[in-house]
Amino acid sequence: MDTKNLKKSPTGVWLFRRRVPKALSHLYQGKDICFSLETKSLTQAKIKRDSINADINLKVQEVKSGRPAKVRFNAVFTDLRQEYERMERIAKANGTENMFTYAADPENNTFKGDKAHEEAYKAVLTGNVPDEYKISISELFEDWLKANKDKKPQKYISTVTTAKTKLIDYLEADDYPGNISPGIAQMFIDTLLNEGRSQATVVHYKSKIAEVWRWGLAREKFDGSNVWKDAKVEPSLTKSEPEHFRILTNDEGKALLEQTTLKALKTDTYPHAYATYYLMRLLPFLGCRLSELALAKREQVLKKDGRYLIEIRKGKTGNAKRVLPVSPIIEPLLEDALKRSEGDIQLFPEVRNETHVNSISSRISKITGTFSKVEGYKASIHSLRKNFSTALEEIGCPEHLAAILAGHKRLSLTYDLYSQYKHTGELWPYIEKVHKAKVLGPWVSNIRGKTYN
């Protein structure tokens, strides 16, 4: 039975008990932290215990972060203010004066001669927090990240970090959260839109900042309100046209391949090196979406009459279900991936869910984000589908057949191909020569010259 940090009182109520961490010795009198959890249920006691331990551990991290004076002030200020407000409610109910006297004497050893403690007590009485003890925007985000690093997916964390950077850049200073007015919040949103960022992107940034603000207010890390809640994301009518994905140029294709070699990808912090390496070389010849191939199972790779096909079972739309014939140029690469994943259900064993797919997408976005900007168009991993469709157009593939391969249109021909494969089928003549398209030149050269001789 897990009763760590728990002790049952004679009345059956569970108590929390833990040795005071050395880093927090300035916050507590005595050697132990001990108080009632106000429940006789062991299940509820465990839940409360885990929450309390999480808060204590966060305080330990904060003290070790290099800003202990501010941490000490905020910890004491929060506790004292709660007690002051409790006493104020009692006084109002009784029509008497607030008798708040907790540690009223600055000489009391609760303060241990600590200026931060003394200032916290004064701030509770006056309502004024000195600037030197106010938490900054970057510190607020830092605290949120520490508290949520194991609760949120990496892409979510990355968006929060980016939103923080853009806010501080806009303010041109690491200001205090309480200084941000609704007007400043709205102007920041308007500026992002005027710089050309899409409405969806700005909504993402706003929601992440609002969450951090809400988290900080709930934990009394600063005074104020959530000024982001009512900020409006209203794009200009001139920006209402969505951006389209463009093809990657030959130079951009070469750059993408150079930065997705196994040597470049294999690091201690990136777990999807092999999957990314294969995907960046297979996708331009298949035309499918990243998730459709990245999450494919080995059994979806079929071989019919000596030729490979890949069965796409689900995707963004109903038309995504289709069977893709595999270009001869990538057969050796596909076989290599199959050999590597032997014994696993997934074609790419290190990709198990959408979070892993998003991690790969983010990695590629960092590369494509450095490519040339073209008004009305953007380059991303989705551009590989554009390269594929452009290659089909270049070799004269009819539009209705290209739509089947891209998953934009469903025809019985797709499933006829799966059940009655023929070398002379309508799709094969184009798939067999798609590698001749100039738009796929960098990938052909890479596969032939660097991966397979």
PDB file of N, CA, C and O in Angstrom, residues 361-389:
ATOM      1  N   SER A 361       7.035  16.644 -38.429  1.00  0.00           N
ATOM      2  CA  SER A 361       6.580  17.812 -39.182  1.00  0.00           C
ATOM      3  C   SER A 361       7.264  19.084 -38.694  1.00  0.00           C
ATOM      4  O   SER A 361       7.676  19.923 -39.500  1.00  0.00           O
ATOM      5  N   SER A 362       7.409  19.211 -37.382  1.00  0.00           N
ATOM      6  CA  SER A 362       8.069  20.396 -36.822  1.00  0.00           C
ATOM      7  C   SER A 362       9.536  20.456 -37.235  1.00  0.00           C
ATOM      8  O   SER A 362      10.068  21.530 -37.528  1.00  0.00           O
ATOM      9  N   ARG A 363      10.178  19.296 -37.257  1.00  0.00           N
ATOM     10  CA  ARG A 363      11.598  19.242 -37.652  1.00  0.00           C
ATOM     11  C   ARG A 363      11.757  19.723 -39.088  1.00  0.00           C
ATOM     12  O   ARG A 363      12.665  20.497 -39.404  1.00  0.00           O
ATOM     13  N   ILE A 364      10.854  19.283 -39.967  1.00  0.00           N
ATOM     14  CA  ILE A 364      10.937  19.687 -41.367  1.00  0.00           C
ATOM     15  C   ILE A 364      10.569  21.152 -41.537  1.00  0.00           C
ATOM     16  O   ILE A 364      11.128  21.855 -42.379  1.00  0.00           O
ATOM     17  N   SER A 365       9.616  21.635 -40.718  1.00  0.00           N
ATOM     18  CA  SER A 365       9.213  23.038 -40.811  1.00  0.00           C
ATOM     19  C   SER A 365      10.373  23.981 -40.516  1.00  0.00           C
ATOM     20  O   SER A 365      10.456  25.072 -41.074  1.00  0.00           O
ATOM     21  N   LYS A 366      11.278  23.561 -39.624  1.00  0.00           N
ATOM     22  CA  LYS A 366      12.446  24.384 -39.322  1.00  0.00           C
ATOM     23  C   LYS A 366      13.346  24.522 -40.547  1.00  0.00           C
ATOM     24  O   LYS A 366      14.036  25.530 -40.707  1.00  0.00           O
ATOM     25  N   ILE A 367      13.339  23.502 -41.387  1.00  0.00           N
ATOM     26  CA  ILE A 367      14.146  23.544 -42.607  1.00  0.00           C
ATOM     27  C   ILE A 367      13.448  24.376 -43.676  1.00  0.00           C
ATOM     28  O   ILE A 367      14.034  25.300 -44.237  1.00  0.00           O
ATOM     29  N   THR A 368      12.177  24.057 -43.943  1.00  0.00           N
ATOM     30  CA  THR A 368      11.452  24.770 -45.005  1.00  0.00           C
ATOM     31  C   THR A 368      11.198  26.230 -44.635  1.00  0.00           C
ATOM     32  O   THR A 368      10.990  27.066 -45.511  1.00  0.00           O
ATOM     33  N   GLY A 369      11.224  26.520 -43.325  1.00  0.00           N
ATOM     34  CA  GLY A 369      11.019  27.901 -42.897  1.00  0.00           C
ATOM     35  C   GLY A 369      12.128  28.835 -43.340  1.00  0.00           C
ATOM     36  O   GLY A 369      11.951  30.055 -43.333  1.00  0.00           O
ATOM     37  N   THR A 370      13.271  28.264 -43.726  1.00  0.00           N
ATOM     38  CA  THR A 370      14.396  29.084 -44.185  1.00  0.00           C
ATOM     39  C   THR A 370      14.361  29.314 -45.689  1.00  0.00           C
ATOM     40  O   THR A 370      15.176  30.069 -46.219  1.00  0.00           O
ATOM     41  N   PHE A 371      13.414  28.659 -46.384  1.00  0.00           N
ATOM     42  CA  PHE A 371      13.336  28.791 -47.834  1.00  0.00           C
ATOM     43  C   PHE A 371      12.731  30.146 -48.233  1.00  0.00           C
ATOM     44  O   PHE A 371      12.101  30.826 -47.414  1.00  0.00           O
ATOM     45  N   SER A 372      12.905  30.513 -49.486  1.00  0.00           N
ATOM     46  CA  SER A 372      12.447  31.811 -49.982  1.00  0.00           C
ATOM     47  C   SER A 372      10.945  32.001 -49.760  1.00  0.00           C
ATOM     48  O   SER A 372      10.164  31.050 -49.889  1.00  0.00           O
ATOM     49  N   LYS A 373      10.560  33.236 -49.436  1.00  0.00           N
ATOM     50  CA  LYS A 373       9.163  33.575 -49.248  1.00  0.00           C
ATOM     51  C   LYS A 373       8.549  34.002 -50.577  1.00  0.00           C
ATOM     52  O   LYS A 373       9.113  34.839 -51.278  1.00  0.00           O
ATOM     53  N   VAL A 374       7.417  33.429 -50.911  1.00  0.00           N
ATOM     54  CA  VAL A 374       6.694  33.786 -52.131  1.00  0.00           C
ATOM     55  C   VAL A 374       5.299  34.209 -51.713  1.00  0.00           C
ATOM     56  O   VAL A 374       4.584  33.437 -51.060  1.00  0.00           O
ATOM     57  N   GLU A 375       4.913  35.442 -52.051  1.00  0.00           N
ATOM     58  CA  GLU A 375       3.627  35.965 -51.590  1.00  0.00           C
ATOM     59  C   GLU A 375       2.469  35.064 -52.033  1.00  0.00           C
ATOM     60  O   GLU A 375       2.343  34.716 -53.212  1.00  0.00           O
ATOM     61  N   GLY A 376       1.640  34.690 -51.060  1.00  0.00           N
ATOM     62  CA  GLY A 376       0.489  33.851 -51.340  1.00  0.00           C
ATOM     63  C   GLY A 376       0.780  32.365 -51.307  1.00  0.00           C
ATOM     64  O   GLY A 376      -0.133  31.544 -51.438  1.00  0.00           O
ATOM     65  N   TYR A 377       2.062  31.998 -51.131  1.00  0.00           N
ATOM     66  CA  TYR A 377       2.447  30.578 -51.134  1.00  0.00           C
ATOM     67  C   TYR A 377       3.390  30.301 -49.969  1.00  0.00           C
ATOM     68  O   TYR A 377       4.081  31.189 -49.485  1.00  0.00           O
ATOM     69  N   LYS A 378       3.406  29.079 -49.536  1.00  0.00           N
ATOM     70  CA  LYS A 378       4.343  28.697 -48.473  1.00  0.00           C
ATOM     71  C   LYS A 378       4.924  27.324 -48.756  1.00  0.00           C
ATOM     72  O   LYS A 378       4.301  26.487 -49.419  1.00  0.00           O
ATOM     73  N   ALA A 379       6.122  27.109 -48.243  1.00  0.00           N
ATOM     74  CA  ALA A 379       6.808  25.827 -48.412  1.00  0.00           C
ATOM     75  C   ALA A 379       6.739  25.061 -47.102  1.00  0.00           C
ATOM     76  O   ALA A 379       6.953  25.637 -46.042  1.00  0.00           O
ATOM     77  N   SER A 380       6.420  23.779 -47.186  1.00  0.00           N
ATOM     78  CA  SER A 380       6.362  22.938 -45.985  1.00  0.00           C
ATOM     79  C   SER A 380       6.485  21.488 -46.422  1.00  0.00           C
ATOM     80  O   SER A 380       6.704  21.188 -47.604  1.00  0.00           O
ATOM     81  N   ILE A 381       6.307  20.576 -45.480  1.00  0.00           N
ATOM     82  CA  ILE A 381       6.359  19.157 -45.817  1.00  0.00           C
ATOM     83  C   ILE A 381       5.249  18.795 -46.799  1.00  0.00           C
ATOM     84  O   ILE A 381       5.377  17.862 -47.585  1.00  0.00           O
ATOM     85  N   HIS A 382       4.157  19.595 -46.786  1.00  0.00           N
ATOM     86  CA  HIS A 382       3.048  19.367 -47.716  1.00  0.00           C
ATOM     87  C   HIS A 382       3.471  19.661 -49.153  1.00  0.00           C
ATOM     88  O   HIS A 382       2.836  19.201 -50.105  1.00  0.00           O
ATOM     89  N   SER A 383       4.565  20.422 -49.305  1.00  0.00           N
ATOM     90  CA  SER A 383       5.054  20.744 -50.648  1.00  0.00           C
ATOM     91  C   SER A 383       5.482  19.494 -51.411  1.00  0.00           C
ATOM     92  O   SER A 383       5.491  19.486 -52.648  1.00  0.00           O
ATOM     93  N   LEU A 384       5.841  18.437 -50.686  1.00  0.00           N
ATOM     94  CA  LEU A 384       6.251  17.203 -51.358  1.00  0.00           C
ATOM     95  C   LEU A 384       5.101  16.612 -52.169  1.00  0.00           C
ATOM     96  O   LEU A 384       5.321  15.967 -53.195  1.00  0.00           O
ATOM     97  N   ARG A 385       3.869  16.820 -51.701  1.00  0.00           N
ATOM     98  CA  ARG A 385       2.695  16.390 -52.481  1.00  0.00           C
ATOM     99  C   ARG A 385       2.567  17.234 -53.746  1.00  0.00           C
ATOM    100  O   ARG A 385       2.179  16.733 -54.805  1.00  0.00           O
ATOM    101  N   LYS A 386       2.911  18.522 -53.628  1.00  0.00           N
ATOM    102  CA  LYS A 386       2.864  19.392 -54.807  1.00  0.00           C
ATOM    103  C   LYS A 386       3.931  18.987 -55.822  1.00  0.00           C
ATOM    104  O   LYS A 386       3.692  19.011 -57.029  1.00  0.00           O
ATOM    105  N   ASN A 387       5.114  18.602 -55.316  1.00  0.00           N
ATOM    106  CA  ASN A 387       6.149  18.129 -56.236  1.00  0.00           C
ATOM    107  C   ASN A 387       5.689  16.878 -56.969  1.00  0.00           C
ATOM    108  O   ASN A 387       5.937  16.710 -58.171  1.00  0.00           O
ATOM    109  N   PHE A 388       5.015  15.986 -56.247  1.00  0.00           N
ATOM    110  CA  PHE A 388       4.517  14.752 -56.858  1.00  0.00           C
ATOM    111  C   PHE A 388       3.464  15.058 -57.928  1.00  0.00           C
ATOM    112  O   PHE A 388       3.536  14.542 -59.057  1.00  0.00           O
ATOM    113  N   SER A 389       2.477  15.892 -57.594  1.00  0.00           N
ATOM    114  CA  SER A 389       1.428  16.210 -58.566  1.00  0.00           C
ATOM    115  C   SER A 389       1.980  16.970 -59.763  1.00  0.00           C
ATOM    116  O   SER A 389       1.548  16.767 -60.907  1.00  0.00           O
TER     117      SER A 389
END
